[in-house]
GROMACS .gro file of C-alpha atoms in nm:
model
  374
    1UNK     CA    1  -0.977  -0.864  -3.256
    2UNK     CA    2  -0.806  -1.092  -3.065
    3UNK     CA    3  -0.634  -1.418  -3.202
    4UNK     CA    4  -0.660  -1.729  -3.078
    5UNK     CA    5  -0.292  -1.836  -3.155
    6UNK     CA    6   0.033  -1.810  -2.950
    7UNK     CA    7   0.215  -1.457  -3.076
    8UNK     CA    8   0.486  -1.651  -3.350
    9UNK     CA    9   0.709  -1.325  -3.237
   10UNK     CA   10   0.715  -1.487  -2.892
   11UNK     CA   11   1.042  -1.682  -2.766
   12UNK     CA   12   0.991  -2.093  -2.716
   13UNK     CA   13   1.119  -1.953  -2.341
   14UNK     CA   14   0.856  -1.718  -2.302
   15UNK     CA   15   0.586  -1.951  -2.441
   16UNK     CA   16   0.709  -2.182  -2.159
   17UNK     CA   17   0.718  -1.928  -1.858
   18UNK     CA   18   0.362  -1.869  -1.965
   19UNK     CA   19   0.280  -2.259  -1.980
   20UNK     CA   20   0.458  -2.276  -1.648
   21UNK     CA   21   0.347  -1.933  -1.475
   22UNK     CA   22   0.004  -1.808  -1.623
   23UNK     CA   23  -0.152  -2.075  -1.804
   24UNK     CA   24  -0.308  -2.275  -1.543
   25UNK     CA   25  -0.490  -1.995  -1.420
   26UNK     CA   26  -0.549  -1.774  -1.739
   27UNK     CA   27  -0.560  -2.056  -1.992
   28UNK     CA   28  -0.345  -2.181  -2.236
   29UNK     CA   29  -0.441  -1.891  -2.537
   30UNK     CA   30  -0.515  -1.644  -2.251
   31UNK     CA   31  -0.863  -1.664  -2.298
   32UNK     CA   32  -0.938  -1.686  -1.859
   33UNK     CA   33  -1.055  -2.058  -1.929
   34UNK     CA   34  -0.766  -2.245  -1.691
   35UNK     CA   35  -0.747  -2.559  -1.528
   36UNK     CA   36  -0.704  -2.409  -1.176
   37UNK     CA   37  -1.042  -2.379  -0.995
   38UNK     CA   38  -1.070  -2.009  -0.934
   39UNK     CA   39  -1.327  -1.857  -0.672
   40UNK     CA   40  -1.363  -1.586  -0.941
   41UNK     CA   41  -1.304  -1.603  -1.325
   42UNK     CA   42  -0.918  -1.543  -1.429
   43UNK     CA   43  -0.889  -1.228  -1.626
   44UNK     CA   44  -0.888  -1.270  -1.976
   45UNK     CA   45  -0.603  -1.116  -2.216
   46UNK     CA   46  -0.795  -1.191  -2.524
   47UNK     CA   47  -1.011  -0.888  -2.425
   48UNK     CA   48  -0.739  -0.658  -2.291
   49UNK     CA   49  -0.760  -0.353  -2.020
   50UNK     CA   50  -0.532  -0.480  -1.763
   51UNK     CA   51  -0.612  -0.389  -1.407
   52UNK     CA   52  -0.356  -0.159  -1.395
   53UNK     CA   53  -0.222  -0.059  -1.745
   54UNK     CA   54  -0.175  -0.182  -2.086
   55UNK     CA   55   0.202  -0.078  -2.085
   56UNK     CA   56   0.436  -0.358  -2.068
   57UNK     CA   57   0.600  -0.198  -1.770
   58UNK     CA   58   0.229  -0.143  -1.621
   59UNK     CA   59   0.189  -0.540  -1.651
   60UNK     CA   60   0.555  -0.640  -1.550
   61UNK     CA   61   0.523  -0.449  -1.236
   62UNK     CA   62   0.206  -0.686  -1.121
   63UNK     CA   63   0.425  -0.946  -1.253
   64UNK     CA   64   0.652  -0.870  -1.035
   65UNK     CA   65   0.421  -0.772  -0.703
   66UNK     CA   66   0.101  -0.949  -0.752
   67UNK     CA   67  -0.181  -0.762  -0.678
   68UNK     CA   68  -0.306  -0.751  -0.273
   69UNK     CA   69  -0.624  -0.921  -0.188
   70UNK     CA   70  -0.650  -1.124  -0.491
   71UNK     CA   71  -0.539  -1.473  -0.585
   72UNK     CA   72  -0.298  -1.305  -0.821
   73UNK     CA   73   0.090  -1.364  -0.662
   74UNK     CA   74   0.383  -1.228  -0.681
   75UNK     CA   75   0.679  -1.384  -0.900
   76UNK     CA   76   0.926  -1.086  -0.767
   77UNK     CA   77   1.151  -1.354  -0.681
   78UNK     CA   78   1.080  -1.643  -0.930
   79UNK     CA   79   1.074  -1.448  -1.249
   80UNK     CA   80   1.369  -1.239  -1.368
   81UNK     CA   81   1.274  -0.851  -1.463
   82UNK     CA   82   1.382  -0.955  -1.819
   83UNK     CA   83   1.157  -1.226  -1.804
   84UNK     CA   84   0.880  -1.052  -1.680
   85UNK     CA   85   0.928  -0.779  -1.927
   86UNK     CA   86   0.888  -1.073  -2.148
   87UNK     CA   87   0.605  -1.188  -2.039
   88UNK     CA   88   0.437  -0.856  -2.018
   89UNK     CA   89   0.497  -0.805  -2.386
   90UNK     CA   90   0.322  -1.187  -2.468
   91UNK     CA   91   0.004  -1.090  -2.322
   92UNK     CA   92  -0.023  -0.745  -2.416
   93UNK     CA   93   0.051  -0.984  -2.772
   94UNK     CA   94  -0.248  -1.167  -2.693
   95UNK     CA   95  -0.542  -0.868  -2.660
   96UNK     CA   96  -0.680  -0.665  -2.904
   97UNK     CA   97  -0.445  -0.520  -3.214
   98UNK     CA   98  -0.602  -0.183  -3.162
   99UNK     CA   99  -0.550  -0.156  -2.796
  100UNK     CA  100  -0.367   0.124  -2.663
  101UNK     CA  101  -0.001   0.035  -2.470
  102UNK     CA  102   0.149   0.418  -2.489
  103UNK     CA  103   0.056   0.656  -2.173
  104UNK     CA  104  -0.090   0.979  -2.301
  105UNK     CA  105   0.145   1.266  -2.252
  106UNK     CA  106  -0.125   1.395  -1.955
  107UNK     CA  107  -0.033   1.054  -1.768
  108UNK     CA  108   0.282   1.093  -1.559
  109UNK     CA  109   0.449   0.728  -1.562
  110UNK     CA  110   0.681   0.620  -1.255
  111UNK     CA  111   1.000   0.489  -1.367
  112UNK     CA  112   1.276   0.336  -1.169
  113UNK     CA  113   1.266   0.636  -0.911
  114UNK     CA  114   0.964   0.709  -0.645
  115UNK     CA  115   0.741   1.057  -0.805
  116UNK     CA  116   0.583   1.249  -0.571
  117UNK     CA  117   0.314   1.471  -0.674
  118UNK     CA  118   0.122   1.783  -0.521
  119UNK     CA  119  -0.279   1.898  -0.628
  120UNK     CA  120  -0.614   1.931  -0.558
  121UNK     CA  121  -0.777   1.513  -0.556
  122UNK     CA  122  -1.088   1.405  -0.638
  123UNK     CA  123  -1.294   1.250  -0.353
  124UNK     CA  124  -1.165   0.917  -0.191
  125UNK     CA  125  -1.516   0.708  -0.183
  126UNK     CA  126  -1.820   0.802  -0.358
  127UNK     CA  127  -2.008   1.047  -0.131
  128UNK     CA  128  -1.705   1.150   0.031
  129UNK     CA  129  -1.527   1.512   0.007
  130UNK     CA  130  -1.244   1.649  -0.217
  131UNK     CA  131  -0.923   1.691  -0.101
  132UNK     CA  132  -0.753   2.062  -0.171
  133UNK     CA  133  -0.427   1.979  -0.112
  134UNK     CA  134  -0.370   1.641  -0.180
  135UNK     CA  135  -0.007   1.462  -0.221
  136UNK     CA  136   0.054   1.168  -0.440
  137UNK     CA  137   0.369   0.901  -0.379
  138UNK     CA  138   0.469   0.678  -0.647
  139UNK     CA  139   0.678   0.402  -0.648
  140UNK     CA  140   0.872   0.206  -0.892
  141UNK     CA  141   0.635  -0.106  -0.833
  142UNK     CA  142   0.315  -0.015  -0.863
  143UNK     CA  143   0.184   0.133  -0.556
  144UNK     CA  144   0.049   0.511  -0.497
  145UNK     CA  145   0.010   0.657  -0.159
  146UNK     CA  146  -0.248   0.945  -0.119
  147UNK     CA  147  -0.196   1.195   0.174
  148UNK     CA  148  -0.382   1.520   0.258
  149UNK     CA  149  -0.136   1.759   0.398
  150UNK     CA  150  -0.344   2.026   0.575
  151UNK     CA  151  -0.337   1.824   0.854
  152UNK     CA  152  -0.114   1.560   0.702
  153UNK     CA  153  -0.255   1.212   0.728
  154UNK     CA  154  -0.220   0.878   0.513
  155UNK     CA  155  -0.574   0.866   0.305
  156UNK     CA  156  -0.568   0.619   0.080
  157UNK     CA  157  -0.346   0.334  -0.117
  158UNK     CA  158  -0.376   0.239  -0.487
  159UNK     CA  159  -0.213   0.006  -0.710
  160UNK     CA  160  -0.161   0.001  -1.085
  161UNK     CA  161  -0.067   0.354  -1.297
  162UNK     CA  162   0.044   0.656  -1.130
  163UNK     CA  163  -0.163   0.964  -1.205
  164UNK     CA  164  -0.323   1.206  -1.476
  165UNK     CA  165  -0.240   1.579  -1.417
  166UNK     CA  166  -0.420   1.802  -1.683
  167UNK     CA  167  -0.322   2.103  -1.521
  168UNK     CA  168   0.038   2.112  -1.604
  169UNK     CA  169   0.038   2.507  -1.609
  170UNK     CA  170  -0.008   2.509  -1.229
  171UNK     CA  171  -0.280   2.680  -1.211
  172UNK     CA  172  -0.421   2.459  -0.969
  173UNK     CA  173  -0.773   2.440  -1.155
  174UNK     CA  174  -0.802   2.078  -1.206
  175UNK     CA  175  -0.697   1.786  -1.033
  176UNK     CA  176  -0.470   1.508  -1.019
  177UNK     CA  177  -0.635   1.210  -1.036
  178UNK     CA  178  -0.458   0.905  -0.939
  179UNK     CA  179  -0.480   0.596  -1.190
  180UNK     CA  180  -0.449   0.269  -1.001
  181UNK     CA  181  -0.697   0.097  -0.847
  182UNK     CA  182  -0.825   0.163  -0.510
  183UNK     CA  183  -0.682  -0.095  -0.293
  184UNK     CA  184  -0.794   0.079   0.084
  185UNK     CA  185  -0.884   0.376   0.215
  186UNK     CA  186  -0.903   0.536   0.586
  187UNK     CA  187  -1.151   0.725   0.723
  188UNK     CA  188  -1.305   0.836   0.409
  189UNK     CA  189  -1.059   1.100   0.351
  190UNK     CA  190  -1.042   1.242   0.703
  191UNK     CA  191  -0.913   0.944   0.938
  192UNK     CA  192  -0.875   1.065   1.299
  193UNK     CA  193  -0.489   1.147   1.361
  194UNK     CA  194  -0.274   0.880   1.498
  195UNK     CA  195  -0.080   1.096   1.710
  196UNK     CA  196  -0.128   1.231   2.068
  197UNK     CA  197   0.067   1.353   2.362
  198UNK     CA  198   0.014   1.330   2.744
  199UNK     CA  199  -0.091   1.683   2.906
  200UNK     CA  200   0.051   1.756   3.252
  201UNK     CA  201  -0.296   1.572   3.404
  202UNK     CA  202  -0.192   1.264   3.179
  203UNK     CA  203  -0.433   1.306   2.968
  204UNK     CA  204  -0.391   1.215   2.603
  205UNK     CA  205  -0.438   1.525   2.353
  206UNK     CA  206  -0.432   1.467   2.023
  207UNK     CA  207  -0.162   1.632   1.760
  208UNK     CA  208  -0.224   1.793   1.409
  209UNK     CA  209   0.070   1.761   1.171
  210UNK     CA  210   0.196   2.034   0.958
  211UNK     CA  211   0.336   1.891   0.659
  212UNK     CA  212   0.730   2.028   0.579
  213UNK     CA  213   0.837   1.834   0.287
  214UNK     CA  214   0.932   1.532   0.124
  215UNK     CA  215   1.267   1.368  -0.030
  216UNK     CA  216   1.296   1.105  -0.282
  217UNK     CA  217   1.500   0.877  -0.153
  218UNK     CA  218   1.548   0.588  -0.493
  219UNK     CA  219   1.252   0.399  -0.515
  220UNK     CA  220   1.096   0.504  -0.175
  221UNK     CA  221   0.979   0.886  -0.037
  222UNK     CA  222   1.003   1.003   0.297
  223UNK     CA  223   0.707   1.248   0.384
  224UNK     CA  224   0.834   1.490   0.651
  225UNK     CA  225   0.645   1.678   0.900
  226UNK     CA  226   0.599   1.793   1.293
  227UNK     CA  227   0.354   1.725   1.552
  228UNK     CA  228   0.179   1.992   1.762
  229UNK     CA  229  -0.107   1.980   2.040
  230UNK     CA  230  -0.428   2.063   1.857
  231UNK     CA  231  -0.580   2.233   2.199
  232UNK     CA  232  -0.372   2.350   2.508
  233UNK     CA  233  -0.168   2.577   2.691
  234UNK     CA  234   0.096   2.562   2.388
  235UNK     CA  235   0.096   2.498   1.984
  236UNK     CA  236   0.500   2.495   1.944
  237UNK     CA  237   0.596   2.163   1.803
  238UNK     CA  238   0.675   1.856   2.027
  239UNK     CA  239   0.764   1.654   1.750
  240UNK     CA  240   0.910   1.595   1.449
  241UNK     CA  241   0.813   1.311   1.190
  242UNK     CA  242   0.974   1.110   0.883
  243UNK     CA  243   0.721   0.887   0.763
  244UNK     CA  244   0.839   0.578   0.425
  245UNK     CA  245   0.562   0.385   0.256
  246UNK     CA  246   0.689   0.090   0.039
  247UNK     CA  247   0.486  -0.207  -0.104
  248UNK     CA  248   0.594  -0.549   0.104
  249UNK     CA  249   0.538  -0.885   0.011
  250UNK     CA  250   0.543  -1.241   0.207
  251UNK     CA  251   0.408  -1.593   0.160
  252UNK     CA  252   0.086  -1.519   0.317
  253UNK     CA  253  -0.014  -1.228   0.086
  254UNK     CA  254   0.082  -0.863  -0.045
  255UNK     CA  255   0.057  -0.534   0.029
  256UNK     CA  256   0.234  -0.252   0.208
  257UNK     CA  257   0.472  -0.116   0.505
  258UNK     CA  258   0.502   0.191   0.683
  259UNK     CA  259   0.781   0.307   0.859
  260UNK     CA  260   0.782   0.609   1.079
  261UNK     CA  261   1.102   0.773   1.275
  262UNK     CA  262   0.922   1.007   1.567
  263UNK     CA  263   1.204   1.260   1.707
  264UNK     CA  264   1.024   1.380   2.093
  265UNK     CA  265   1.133   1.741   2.076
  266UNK     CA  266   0.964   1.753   2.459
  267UNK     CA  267   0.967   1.666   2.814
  268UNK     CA  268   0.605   1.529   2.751
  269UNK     CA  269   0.556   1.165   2.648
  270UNK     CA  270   0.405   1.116   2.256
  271UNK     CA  271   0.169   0.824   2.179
  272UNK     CA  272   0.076   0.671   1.833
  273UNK     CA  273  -0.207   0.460   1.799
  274UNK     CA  274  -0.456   0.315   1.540
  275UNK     CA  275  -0.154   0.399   1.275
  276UNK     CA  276  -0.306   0.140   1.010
  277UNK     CA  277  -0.662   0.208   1.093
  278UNK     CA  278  -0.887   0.074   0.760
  279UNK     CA  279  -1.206   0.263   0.708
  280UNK     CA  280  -1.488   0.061   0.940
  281UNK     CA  281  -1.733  -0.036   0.662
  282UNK     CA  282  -1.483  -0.300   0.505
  283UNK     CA  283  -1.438  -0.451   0.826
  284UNK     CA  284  -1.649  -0.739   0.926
  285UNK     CA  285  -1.479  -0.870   1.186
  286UNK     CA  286  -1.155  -0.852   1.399
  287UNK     CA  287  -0.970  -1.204   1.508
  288UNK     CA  288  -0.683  -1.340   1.670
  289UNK     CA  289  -0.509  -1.022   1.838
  290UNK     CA  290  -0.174  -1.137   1.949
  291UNK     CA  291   0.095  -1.003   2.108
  292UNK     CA  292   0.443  -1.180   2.054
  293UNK     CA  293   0.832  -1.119   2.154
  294UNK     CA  294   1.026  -0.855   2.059
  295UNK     CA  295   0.783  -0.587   2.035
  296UNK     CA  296   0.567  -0.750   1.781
  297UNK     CA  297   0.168  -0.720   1.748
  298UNK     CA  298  -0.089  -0.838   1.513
  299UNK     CA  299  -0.445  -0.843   1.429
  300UNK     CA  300  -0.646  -1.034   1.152
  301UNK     CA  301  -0.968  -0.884   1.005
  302UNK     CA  302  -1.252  -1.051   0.805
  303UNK     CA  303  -1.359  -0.841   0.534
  304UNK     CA  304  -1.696  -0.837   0.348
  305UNK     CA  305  -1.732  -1.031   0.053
  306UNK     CA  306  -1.452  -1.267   0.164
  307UNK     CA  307  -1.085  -1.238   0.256
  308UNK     CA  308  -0.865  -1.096   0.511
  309UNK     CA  309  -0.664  -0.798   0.639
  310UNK     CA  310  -0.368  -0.917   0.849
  311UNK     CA  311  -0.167  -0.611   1.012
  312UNK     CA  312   0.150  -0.612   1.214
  313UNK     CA  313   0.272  -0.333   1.464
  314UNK     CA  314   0.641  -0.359   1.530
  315UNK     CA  315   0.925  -0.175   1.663
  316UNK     CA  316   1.343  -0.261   1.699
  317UNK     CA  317   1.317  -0.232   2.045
  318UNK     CA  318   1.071  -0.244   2.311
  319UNK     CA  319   0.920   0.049   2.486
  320UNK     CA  320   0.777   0.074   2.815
  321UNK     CA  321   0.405   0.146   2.780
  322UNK     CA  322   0.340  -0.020   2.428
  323UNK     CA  323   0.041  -0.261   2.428
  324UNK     CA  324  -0.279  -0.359   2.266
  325UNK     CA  325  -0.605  -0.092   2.286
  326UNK     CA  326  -0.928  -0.239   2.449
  327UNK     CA  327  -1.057  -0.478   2.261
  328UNK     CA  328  -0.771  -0.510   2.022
  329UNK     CA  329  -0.878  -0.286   1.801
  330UNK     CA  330  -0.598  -0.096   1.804
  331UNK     CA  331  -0.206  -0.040   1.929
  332UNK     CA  332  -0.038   0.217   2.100
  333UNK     CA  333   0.335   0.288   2.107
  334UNK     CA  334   0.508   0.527   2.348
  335UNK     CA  335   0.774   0.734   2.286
  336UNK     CA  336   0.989   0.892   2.576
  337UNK     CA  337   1.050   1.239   2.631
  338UNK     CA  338   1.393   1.411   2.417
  339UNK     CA  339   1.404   1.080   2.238
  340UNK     CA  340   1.380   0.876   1.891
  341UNK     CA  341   1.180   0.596   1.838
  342UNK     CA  342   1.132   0.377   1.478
  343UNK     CA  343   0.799   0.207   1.408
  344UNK     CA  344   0.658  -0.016   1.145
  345UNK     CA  345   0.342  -0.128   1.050
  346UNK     CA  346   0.256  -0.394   0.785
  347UNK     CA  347  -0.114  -0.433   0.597
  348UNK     CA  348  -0.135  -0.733   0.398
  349UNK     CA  349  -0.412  -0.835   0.214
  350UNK     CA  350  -0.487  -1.226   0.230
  351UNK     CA  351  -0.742  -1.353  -0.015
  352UNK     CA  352  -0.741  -1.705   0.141
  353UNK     CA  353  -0.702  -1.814   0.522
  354UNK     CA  354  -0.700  -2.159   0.676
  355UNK     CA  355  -0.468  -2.343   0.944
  356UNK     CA  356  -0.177  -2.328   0.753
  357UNK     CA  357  -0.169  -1.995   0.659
  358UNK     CA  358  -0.208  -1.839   0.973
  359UNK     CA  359   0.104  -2.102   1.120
  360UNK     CA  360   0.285  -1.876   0.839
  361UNK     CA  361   0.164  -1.542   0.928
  362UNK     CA  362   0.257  -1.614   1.325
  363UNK     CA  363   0.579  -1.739   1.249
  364UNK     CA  364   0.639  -1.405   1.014
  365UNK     CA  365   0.545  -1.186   1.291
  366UNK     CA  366   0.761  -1.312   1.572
  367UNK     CA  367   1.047  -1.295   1.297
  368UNK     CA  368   0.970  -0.915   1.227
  369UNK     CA  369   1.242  -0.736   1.432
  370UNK     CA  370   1.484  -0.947   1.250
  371UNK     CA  371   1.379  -0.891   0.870
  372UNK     CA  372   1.128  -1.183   0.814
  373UNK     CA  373   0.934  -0.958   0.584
  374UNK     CA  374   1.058  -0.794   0.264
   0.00000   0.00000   0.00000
């Protein structure tokens, strides 16, 4: 049972960076009962089972990264990591004296290096189909990215603990079931590929990716693989693919970036398009598609039950063919023949939107190309 006094272990400082960064919102015990007006009820720490962990690291990390879609924010840059670790530790203080804050030996934890992961998942969305051969990406701050590498494709994000992997004698007979929460998914497990090149009647064919490895590079993973025409005259490789996912944060919301590096092994041009596609259902409407300087596009979506999805296609330097799809709905980037081209996509997740925010988000998006967003 829960007490409804301040931890007396607790520092006076970290009694005040909870006065200052928690209470208004999660009241002054914890309890959820704040003073800020909250479209939905605060969370409270009286009754424990954090969103994302009981484990003081778990509960630093959304310290430190907020958590995407929600009014939740991140104090990466106004909290220390000692004083989030502090924090972390107070509230955990503050739930139930029985409540668990260990990982179970099955649970494989992400430290201060990205874990990648290979099994069998469960399905993405209820109804939808298991994946085989599934990989998992963790990194250092929260954030899992699910692939399926038979015909490797980004499937899903999550946020919170990494994964549970029962079958640690590789046998293969279980799976690895990520932890976190479910933050988006694509296609319900099978999104269309984002890749395609041009046939010698200009015609667009699409590519299926063989996946070749990945590398841990600190706290981020590169995913490796190469591109080949799915129908045709030929299925030798035109391309070769390093693909980073890493969360991303700016003052309109959280949530994550992808950056690809396309090597054109070919005298054919390759397109990508659609590359941060959202499975249709959460969509419930698309708004203010904008192209801006230096190779910079962006799209806002409404999503059902309130909320937005901002995304932002970008590359270093401008290619001759890029442009919006009809109707906006998506983007296409070109790259040349026997050449490399970088580019980025951001998904944020925006729980409120008004005037002012999207001054922000327009302003962020024309400062792309120059590292406006972290």
């Amino acid at each position: 049972v829960a007490s409804d006094a301040a931890p007396a272990s607790a520092s006076a400082e970290t009694r005040g960076l909870f006065a200052t960064f928690c209470a208004a919102c999660h009241g002054a015990t914890g309890d959820g009962n704040g003073t800020t007006k909250l479209d939905r009820p605060a969370r409270s720490f009286k009754d424990g089972g954090f969103s994302y962990g009981n484990t003081p690291d778990a509960i630093a990390k959304t310290l430190a990264y907020g958590i995407p879609g929600s009014v939740m924010p991140s104090f990466g840059t106004s909290l220390s990591e000692e004083q989030r670790i502090a924090l972390a530790k107070y509230v955990i203080e503050l739930g139930p004296q029985d409540m668990p804050t260990e990982s179970p030996d099955r649970v494989m934890v992400v430290s201060d290096r990205a874990l990648v992961a290979r099994g069998k998942l469960p399905p993405i969305v209820e109804g939808g189909e298991e994946i085989p051969r599934g990989l998992l990406v963790g990194t250092p701050d929260g954030f899992t990215f699910a692939y399926r590498t038979d015909d490797l494709r980004l499937i899903a994000v999550y946020q919170g603990e990494f994964a549970e992997r029962t079958d640690w004698m590789g046998r293969g007979g279980t799976q690895l079931k990520p932890l976190g929460k479910l933050v988006a998914s694509f296609g319900r497990g099978t999104p269309e590929q984002s890749f395609f090149v041009r046939d010698e009647y200009g015609m667009g064919v699409r590519c299926t990716a063989r996946f070749l490895g990945s590398r841990v590079l600190g706290s981020d993973a590169a995913v490796e693989f190469e591109l080949a025409p799915a129908r045709g005259a030929t299925t030798k490789p035109v391309a070769r693919v390093a693909e980073t996912m890493r969360p991303a944060s700016s003052s309109v919301g959280s949530g994550w970036r992808r950056r690809l590096v396309v090597e054109n092994l070919t005298d054919a041009v390759l397109g990508i398009e659609n590359v941060t596609a959202l499975d249709v259902q959460l969509v419930k409407d698309r708004k203010n598609v904008e192209s801006v300087p230096d190779s910079a596009m962006s799209m806002r979506r409404l999503i059902e039950g309130g909320g937005s999805v901002v995304d932002a296609w970008w590359s270093p330097v401008a290619g001759e063919g890029d442009g919006a799809g009809e109707a906006g709905y998506h983007f296409d980037f070109v790259v040349a023949p026997h050449s490399t081209r970088e580019v980025n996509t951001l998904t944020l997740l925006v729980p409120v939107w008004n005037d002012d925010i999207a001054k922000r988000w327009s302003d962020e998006v024309k400062s792309m190309t120059s590292g406006g967003v972290r």
